[in-house]
Coordinates of C-alpha atoms in Angstrom, one line a residue:
X1 CA 0.5 24.0 -7.1
X2 CA 2.3 21.8 -4.8
X3 CA 0.1 18.7 -3.4
X4 CA -0.7 19.7 0.1
X5 CA -2.9 16.6 2.1
X6 CA -5.9 16.2 1.6
X7 CA -8.1 16.5 5.0
X8 CA -11.1 14.0 5.4
X9 CA -14.3 16.1 3.0
X10 CA -11.6 18.0 1.0
X11 CA -12.1 18.1 -2.5
X12 CA -9.2 17.1 -5.1
X13 CA -5.7 17.9 -5.1
X14 CA -4.1 20.2 -7.3
X15 CA -1.7 17.7 -9.9
X16 CA 1.9 20.5 -9.5
X17 CA 2.5 23.2 -11.3
X18 CA -1.4 21.4 -13.4
X19 CA 0.3 18.7 -14.7
X20 CA -0.9 15.6 -14.2
X21 CA 1.2 12.7 -16.3
X22 CA -0.4 9.5 -16.4
X23 CA 1.9 6.6 -16.7
X24 CA 6.2 7.2 -15.8
X25 CA 7.9 5.0 -17.9
X26 CA 10.4 6.6 -21.1
X27 CA 8.1 9.3 -21.4
X28 CA 6.2 9.6 -18.9
X29 CA 9.6 10.7 -17.1
X30 CA 10.8 11.9 -19.6
X31 CA 8.5 14.4 -20.4
X32 CA 8.3 14.8 -16.7
X33 CA 12.0 15.5 -16.0
X34 CA 11.8 18.3 -18.9
X35 CA 9.7 20.3 -17.0
X36 CA 12.5 20.6 -15.0
X37 CA 11.0 23.2 -12.3
X38 CA 7.7 23.8 -13.1
X39 CA 7.3 20.6 -12.4
X40 CA 4.5 18.1 -12.8
X41 CA 2.7 15.3 -10.5
X42 CA 3.3 12.1 -12.1
X43 CA 1.3 8.7 -11.5
X44 CA 2.7 5.6 -12.0
X45 CA 2.5 2.3 -11.3
X46 CA 6.3 1.7 -10.3
X47 CA 8.0 4.3 -7.9
X48 CA 10.8 3.6 -11.2
X49 CA 11.7 3.5 -14.7
X50 CA 12.6 0.6 -16.9
X51 CA 15.1 0.8 -19.1
X52 CA 13.5 -2.0 -21.6
X53 CA 16.5 -2.7 -23.7
X54 CA 18.3 -3.7 -21.9
X55 CA 15.5 -6.5 -20.4
X56 CA 16.6 -10.0 -22.2
X57 CA 20.3 -9.5 -21.1
X58 CA 18.4 -9.5 -17.6
X59 CA 16.7 -12.6 -18.8
X60 CA 20.7 -14.0 -19.9
X61 CA 22.1 -12.9 -16.5
X62 CA 24.3 -10.6 -18.4
X63 CA 22.8 -7.5 -16.1
X64 CA 22.1 -7.9 -12.5
X65 CA 18.3 -6.7 -12.7
X66 CA 18.3 -3.5 -10.9
X67 CA 20.8 -2.0 -13.4
X68 CA 18.0 -1.3 -15.8
X69 CA 15.2 -0.4 -13.0
X70 CA 16.0 3.5 -12.2
X71 CA 13.9 6.1 -9.7
X72 CA 11.8 8.2 -10.5
X73 CA 11.9 11.1 -8.4
X74 CA 16.0 10.3 -9.2
X75 CA 15.1 10.6 -13.3
X76 CA 12.7 13.7 -12.9
X77 CA 13.7 15.2 -8.8
X78 CA 10.7 18.1 -9.6
X79 CA 8.2 16.7 -10.0
X80 CA 5.6 15.3 -7.3
X81 CA 5.2 11.2 -7.4
X82 CA 2.2 9.1 -6.8
X83 CA 2.5 5.3 -6.4
X84 CA -0.8 4.3 -7.5
X85 CA -3.5 3.2 -10.2
X86 CA -5.9 5.1 -12.3
X87 CA -8.7 4.0 -11.5
X88 CA -10.9 6.7 -12.2
X89 CA -10.8 10.4 -15.1
X90 CA -14.1 12.9 -15.0
X91 CA -12.4 14.6 -19.1
X92 CA -15.0 17.6 -18.4
X93 CA -14.6 18.1 -14.5
X94 CA -10.7 18.0 -14.9
X95 CA -9.9 14.7 -12.1
X96 CA -7.7 12.6 -11.9
X97 CA -9.3 9.4 -8.5
X98 CA -5.5 7.1 -8.4
X99 CA -6.2 3.6 -6.8
X100 CA -3.3 2.7 -3.9
X101 CA -3.4 1.3 -0.1
X102 CA -4.1 4.4 1.8
X103 CA -6.9 4.9 -0.3
X104 CA -8.4 6.8 -2.9
X105 CA -6.6 10.2 -4.2
X106 CA -8.2 12.7 -6.3
X107 CA -6.5 15.2 -8.9
X108 CA -7.1 17.9 -10.7
X109 CA -5.7 19.2 -13.8
X110 CA -4.8 21.9 -16.2
X111 CA -3.2 20.4 -18.9
X112 CA -3.3 16.0 -18.1
X113 CA -1.1 14.7 -19.9
X114 CA -1.7 10.3 -21.4
X115 CA 1.6 8.0 -21.5
X116 CA 0.4 4.7 -19.7
X117 CA 2.4 3.3 -23.3
X118 CA 0.8 -0.5 -24.3
X119 CA 0.6 -4.4 -23.2
X120 CA 1.7 -7.2 -24.6
X121 CA -0.7 -7.7 -27.9
X122 CA -2.5 -11.3 -27.3
X123 CA -5.0 -13.0 -30.1
X124 CA -7.2 -16.0 -29.2
X125 CA -5.2 -18.9 -29.6
X126 CA -5.7 -21.8 -27.6
X127 CA -3.9 -22.2 -23.9
X128 CA -1.3 -18.8 -25.0
X129 CA -2.3 -17.3 -22.2
X130 CA -1.9 -20.2 -19.8
X131 CA 1.5 -21.3 -21.2
X132 CA 2.9 -18.6 -22.7
X133 CA 4.5 -16.5 -21.1
X134 CA 5.2 -12.7 -21.8
X135 CA 8.6 -10.2 -21.9
X136 CA 7.3 -7.0 -21.4
X137 CA 8.0 -6.3 -18.1
X138 CA 11.0 -6.5 -15.4
X139 CA 9.0 -9.3 -13.9
X140 CA 8.8 -10.7 -17.4
X141 CA 12.7 -11.2 -17.1
X142 CA 13.3 -12.3 -14.3
X143 CA 10.7 -15.2 -14.3
X144 CA 12.3 -16.2 -18.0
X145 CA 15.5 -16.9 -17.2
X146 CA 14.1 -18.3 -13.6
X147 CA 11.7 -20.8 -16.4
X148 CA 14.3 -21.8 -18.3
X149 CA 16.7 -22.2 -15.9
X150 CA 13.8 -24.9 -13.8
X151 CA 14.1 -26.3 -17.3
X152 CA 18.1 -27.4 -17.2
X153 CA 17.9 -28.6 -14.4
X154 CA 14.1 -30.2 -15.1
X155 CA 15.4 -32.2 -18.0
X156 CA 18.7 -33.5 -15.7
X157 CA 16.9 -35.4 -14.2
X158 CA 15.3 -37.6 -16.1
X159 CA 15.5 -41.0 -17.1
X160 CA 15.6 -40.8 -20.4
X161 CA 17.1 -39.2 -24.1
X162 CA 13.7 -38.1 -25.9
X163 CA 11.8 -36.9 -22.4
X164 CA 15.2 -34.7 -21.3
X165 CA 14.7 -33.9 -25.5
X166 CA 11.9 -32.3 -24.6
X167 CA 12.1 -30.0 -22.1
X168 CA 15.1 -27.9 -24.4
X169 CA 12.7 -27.4 -26.6
X170 CA 12.6 -23.2 -27.0
X171 CA 9.7 -21.6 -29.7
X172 CA 9.9 -17.4 -29.0
X173 CA 6.6 -15.7 -31.3
X174 CA 7.3 -12.1 -32.7
X175 CA 10.8 -11.3 -34.8
X176 CA 10.1 -7.8 -33.5
X177 CA 13.7 -6.6 -31.7
X178 CA 11.7 -8.5 -28.8
X179 CA 11.9 -11.5 -29.4
X180 CA 15.1 -11.8 -32.2
X181 CA 17.2 -10.1 -29.4
X182 CA 15.5 -12.4 -26.1
X183 CA 16.4 -15.4 -28.6
X184 CA 19.6 -14.5 -28.8
X185 CA 21.0 -13.7 -25.3
X186 CA 19.0 -16.8 -23.6
X187 CA 21.1 -19.0 -26.2
X188 CA 23.6 -17.3 -25.3
X189 CA 22.6 -18.4 -21.0
X190 CA 21.6 -22.0 -22.2
X191 CA 25.2 -22.8 -24.1
X192 CA 27.5 -21.2 -21.1
X193 CA 25.1 -23.3 -18.4
X194 CA 25.2 -26.5 -20.1
X195 CA 28.7 -26.5 -19.3
X196 CA 27.5 -27.1 -15.7
X197 CA 25.1 -29.5 -16.8
X198 CA 27.9 -32.2 -18.5
X199 CA 24.5 -35.2 -19.1
X200 CA 22.5 -32.4 -21.4
X201 CA 25.9 -31.4 -23.3
X202 CA 24.6 -34.2 -26.3
X203 CA 21.0 -34.0 -26.0
X204 CA 19.6 -32.6 -28.6
X205 CA 18.3 -28.5 -27.5
X206 CA 15.3 -27.3 -30.5
X207 CA 15.7 -23.2 -30.7
X208 CA 12.7 -22.1 -32.5
X209 CA 11.2 -18.3 -33.8
X210 CA 8.3 -18.1 -35.3
X211 CA 7.0 -14.5 -37.1
X212 CA 4.1 -14.1 -39.2
X213 CA 5.5 -12.0 -41.5
X214 CA 8.1 -12.7 -45.0
X215 CA 11.4 -11.6 -42.0
X216 CA 12.2 -10.7 -38.5
X217 CA 13.3 -8.1 -37.9
X218 CA 11.0 -5.7 -41.2
X219 CA 12.2 -2.5 -39.3
X220 CA 15.6 -3.4 -40.8
X221 CA 17.3 -2.5 -44.2
X222 CA 16.7 -5.4 -45.5
X223 CA 20.1 -6.6 -45.8
X224 CA 20.4 -6.5 -41.6
X225 CA 17.5 -8.7 -41.6
X226 CA 19.9 -10.6 -43.6
X227 CA 22.9 -10.5 -41.7
X228 CA 20.5 -11.8 -38.0
X229 CA 18.6 -14.9 -40.7
X230 CA 22.0 -15.9 -41.9
X231 CA 23.6 -15.8 -38.0
X232 CA 20.9 -17.0 -35.9
X233 CA 21.4 -20.2 -38.2
X234 CA 24.5 -20.6 -38.8
X235 CA 23.9 -21.9 -34.2
X236 CA 21.7 -24.4 -35.0
X237 CA 17.6 -21.9 -34.6
X238 CA 15.1 -22.3 -36.9
X239 CA 13.8 -19.3 -37.7
X240 CA 9.3 -20.0 -39.4
X241 CA 8.5 -16.8 -41.5
X242 CA 4.9 -17.0 -42.7
X243 CA 4.2 -18.8 -39.7
X244 CA 1.1 -18.6 -37.2
X245 CA 0.7 -19.9 -33.5
X246 CA -2.0 -22.3 -34.0
X247 CA -2.8 -23.3 -30.3
X248 CA 0.0 -24.2 -27.2
X249 CA -0.7 -27.4 -24.8
X250 CA 2.3 -27.3 -21.8
X251 CA 4.4 -29.5 -23.5
X252 CA 4.4 -28.9 -26.9
X253 CA 3.2 -26.2 -30.0
X254 CA 1.4 -25.9 -32.6
X255 CA 1.7 -24.0 -35.9
X256 CA 0.1 -23.1 -39.5
X257 CA 0.6 -26.0 -41.9
X258 CA 0.4 -29.2 -39.3
X259 CA 3.7 -28.3 -37.7
X260 CA 3.8 -29.6 -34.0
X261 CA 6.8 -28.6 -31.9
X262 CA 7.4 -29.9 -28.8
X263 CA 8.6 -27.7 -26.8
X264 CA 8.1 -26.3 -22.8
X265 CA 8.7 -22.5 -23.0
X266 CA 6.6 -20.1 -25.6
X267 CA 7.7 -16.9 -25.8
X268 CA 5.2 -14.8 -26.7
X269 CA 6.5 -11.2 -28.1
X270 CA 4.3 -10.6 -30.8
X271 CA 3.8 -6.9 -31.3
X272 CA 1.9 -5.0 -28.5
X273 CA -1.7 -1.8 -27.4
X274 CA -2.3 0.7 -26.1
X275 CA -3.5 0.4 -22.4
X276 CA -6.5 -1.3 -22.4
X277 CA -7.2 2.6 -20.7
X278 CA -7.9 4.1 -23.7
X279 CA -10.9 2.1 -24.6
X280 CA -13.1 3.7 -21.3
X281 CA -12.9 7.4 -22.9
X282 CA -14.5 9.4 -24.7
X283 CA -11.1 10.3 -27.3
X284 CA -10.4 9.9 -31.1
X285 CA -8.4 7.2 -32.0
X286 CA -6.3 5.1 -34.3
X287 CA -7.3 1.2 -35.9
X288 CA -5.5 0.4 -33.9
X289 CA -7.0 1.9 -30.4
X290 CA -4.2 5.3 -29.5
X291 CA -5.3 8.3 -29.0
X292 CA -5.1 10.8 -32.1
X293 CA -2.7 13.3 -30.9
X294 CA -2.2 17.1 -34.1
X295 CA 0.6 18.7 -34.9
X296 CA 1.8 20.0 -31.0
X297 CA 0.9 16.2 -29.8
X298 CA -2.6 17.3 -28.2
X299 CA -5.0 15.6 -28.1
X300 CA -6.9 16.9 -31.2
X301 CA -9.7 19.3 -30.6
X302 CA -9.1 18.9 -27.2
X303 CA -7.3 21.8 -25.9
X304 CA -5.6 21.4 -22.5
X305 CA -4.7 16.6 -22.8
X306 CA -2.1 15.3 -24.2
X307 CA -0.8 12.0 -25.1
X308 CA 3.0 10.6 -26.2
X309 CA 4.8 7.4 -26.3
X310 CA 3.6 4.1 -27.6
X311 CA -0.5 4.5 -26.4
X312 CA 0.1 7.6 -29.3
X313 CA -0.6 7.8 -32.2
X314 CA 2.0 10.1 -33.9
X315 CA 2.7 12.0 -37.0
X316 CA 6.0 13.9 -36.9
X317 CA 6.1 16.3 -40.3
X318 CA 9.8 15.0 -40.8
X319 CA 7.9 11.5 -41.7
X320 CA 5.0 12.6 -43.0
X321 CA 4.2 9.4 -45.0
X322 CA 4.4 6.9 -41.7
X323 CA 3.0 7.2 -37.9
X324 CA 6.1 6.7 -35.0
X325 CA 7.2 3.8 -34.4
X326 CA 6.8 2.2 -30.7
X327 CA 9.8 2.5 -29.6
X328 CA 11.8 3.7 -26.5
X329 CA 14.0 6.5 -29.1
X330 CA 10.5 7.6 -30.3
X331 CA 9.1 8.2 -27.0
X332 CA 11.5 10.5 -25.4
X333 CA 11.2 12.6 -27.9
X334 CA 8.5 13.2 -28.4
X335 CA 7.9 13.9 -24.9
X336 CA 11.3 16.3 -24.3
X337 CA 8.7 18.5 -27.1
X338 CA 5.2 17.7 -25.1
X339 CA 7.8 19.6 -22.3
X340 CA 7.9 22.5 -24.1
X341 CA 5.3 22.7 -25.8
X342 CA 3.6 22.4 -22.1
X343 CA 5.9 25.0 -20.7
X344 CA 5.6 27.7 -23.5
X345 CA 1.4 26.5 -22.9
X346 CA 1.4 27.7 -19.0
X347 CA 3.3 31.2 -20.5
X348 CA 1.0 32.0 -23.6
X349 CA 3.7 31.0 -25.8
X350 CA 3.4 30.2 -29.0
X351 CA 3.0 25.8 -29.8
X352 CA 5.6 23.4 -32.5
X353 CA 5.4 20.9 -34.0
X354 CA 6.8 18.2 -33.2
X355 CA 9.1 16.5 -36.4
X356 CA 12.0 14.2 -35.6
X357 CA 14.6 12.2 -38.1
X358 CA 14.6 8.4 -36.1
X359 CA 19.0 8.2 -35.2
X360 CA 18.2 4.6 -36.3
X361 CA 17.7 1.2 -35.1
X362 CA 20.3 -1.3 -33.2
X363 CA 19.8 -4.6 -32.0
X364 CA 21.9 -7.2 -30.6
X365 CA 22.2 -10.7 -31.2
X366 CA 24.9 -12.4 -28.3
X367 CA 28.0 -13.7 -28.7
X368 CA 29.6 -10.2 -29.2
X369 CA 27.1 -9.8 -32.5
X370 CA 24.8 -7.1 -33.6
X371 CA 23.8 -4.8 -36.4
X372 CA 23.4 -1.9 -36.4
X373 CA 21.8 1.3 -38.8
X374 CA 23.0 5.0 -37.7
X375 CA 21.8 8.0 -40.3
X376 CA 22.0 5.8 -42.9
X377 CA 25.4 3.1 -41.8
X378 CA 25.1 0.0 -41.9
X379 CA 27.0 -2.4 -39.3
X380 CA 26.9 -5.6 -37.8
X381 CA 29.1 -8.1 -36.5
X382 CA 31.2 -7.0 -33.6
X383 CA 30.4 -3.2 -34.7
X384 CA 27.0 -3.1 -34.6
X385 CA 27.1 -4.9 -30.9
X386 CA 29.5 -2.6 -29.7
X387 CA 27.9 0.4 -31.2
X388 CA 24.6 -0.8 -30.2
X389 CA 25.4 -1.1 -26.8
X390 CA 27.7 3.0 -27.0
X391 CA 23.6 3.5 -27.2
X392 CA 22.2 2.4 -25.3
X393 CA 24.6 3.3 -21.9
X394 CA 24.2 7.6 -24.1
X395 CA 20.1 6.3 -23.3
X396 CA 19.9 5.4 -19.7
X397 CA 19.1 8.1 -17.1
X398 CA 21.6 8.4 -14.5
X399 CA 25.3 8.5 -15.0
X400 CA 24.9 5.5 -11.6
X401 CA 23.2 3.5 -13.8
X402 CA 25.4 4.0 -16.7
X403 CA 28.5 3.7 -14.4
X404 CA 26.4 -0.1 -13.1
X405 CA 25.8 -1.4 -16.8
X406 CA 29.2 -0.7 -18.3
X407 CA 30.6 -2.5 -14.5
X408 CA 28.6 -5.7 -15.5
X409 CA 29.3 -5.8 -20.1
X410 CA 33.2 -6.0 -18.2
X411 CA 33.1 -7.7 -15.5
X412 CA 30.9 -10.6 -18.0
X413 CA 34.2 -10.7 -20.6
X414 CA 36.1 -11.5 -17.4
X415 CA 34.6 -14.6 -15.4
X416 CA 31.7 -16.9 -16.7
X417 CA 28.2 -16.3 -16.3
X418 CA 26.2 -17.4 -12.5
X419 CA 23.7 -20.0 -14.1
X420 CA 21.7 -19.6 -10.4
X421 CA 18.0 -18.7 -10.2
X422 CA 16.6 -14.7 -8.5
X423 CA 13.9 -16.8 -6.7
X424 CA 11.3 -15.0 -6.6
X425 CA 9.6 -14.9 -9.7
X426 CA 7.0 -17.3 -8.8
X427 CA 4.9 -15.7 -11.8
X428 CA 5.0 -14.0 -15.3
X429 CA 2.8 -10.4 -16.1
X430 CA -0.5 -11.8 -17.3
X431 CA -0.2 -12.4 -21.5
X432 CA -4.5 -11.0 -21.2
X433 CA -4.5 -7.7 -19.3
X434 CA -7.0 -6.9 -16.7
X435 CA -9.2 -4.1 -17.6
X436 CA -8.6 -1.0 -15.4
X437 CA -11.9 -0.7 -12.9
X438 CA -13.4 2.6 -14.0
X439 CA -16.5 4.6 -12.9
X440 CA -18.6 5.9 -14.7
X441 CA -20.2 9.4 -14.6
X442 CA -23.2 11.3 -13.9
X443 CA -24.0 10.9 -17.6
X444 CA -22.9 7.9 -17.7
X445 CA -20.2 8.0 -18.9
X446 CA -17.2 6.2 -18.9
X447 CA -14.9 8.4 -16.0

């Protein structure tokens, strides 16, 4: 059903075709796009899809920031897009309340898709919330770039070598894809920027990667992880595995084992957690707080509720011994399958179990180097870098955005990197996520 303006005192609006999708990330946008002309209503707190795999290149200035965000209304042209935050859900009455500056919008659904994604997972580490920076959102990447360039300016103004060196300490906590790629790209940014800071060229820098597990990039084959470790070490980057962050201060961090590192920049990318809204709903979850779904991607024991992406515990029939990891590749595949099952459900057809075997895994390591595993074959160095970039272009929605990204990459081969601050970003997304303000129904249960 097409959504219509709601008069004062009128009942809830009907979600288009009865399908309401919460979340406009990879999973939500892909599901809405694959619904085609059947349509759906998408609720998102932003009007664009953020292509997160390219955030490190936004932070380093290789890519123009607006080229990694894709307008939702173009990604899913047949969907009804609603900008706002979910403030209340009543699963029994099948209603959702969305709040924005217009007021409260009430929606009724026949099928609800929960695709709200994840937030940065934080730990109660002293000083982390006050002095750490996350690396998950568009604003995180823009802020981090400005922050790093600001530290270069401050270092250049210091009167002593030791005080200048303190500004050139950078600690990245979490050695998954986001942490390693962000460190590599920002390291490149600083090395390029030093051409404009002659007084800093002889000042020692300190780049540190901290990982609680025993090796970096644990999700990829060990040989590629070893290559990444050796490459980063040759660039002078310290790698501390089997190490925990103990405390963060304005000018230093403390690691397990009593080690102290002077640094004014601490980037936290040590994992994610499901959107906190899940904890307010009476739905089955696993030990990590993810919504449990069956083989067809429906929430267990709920015929009209579906969940995909980072917020869901998805076991696919191709890899029955493990759940899908929280990557964009898996979120997109889940959403495509969910859309097919949703259309079948609306038409009274049979639902198919979800099965997908990953095409591979890729990561960039800066300076035209990368690693890739594709269909069981492993690549590293420049070839790994080219494969990684090729996959990112393939996965980017819309031809116009692909062309813009390719244009940025081509220009970066011939011109120096800009080292100006973007400006307009005074704070990154807080590491400690706020809990959604959910109302309760008459029965005392979270609505």
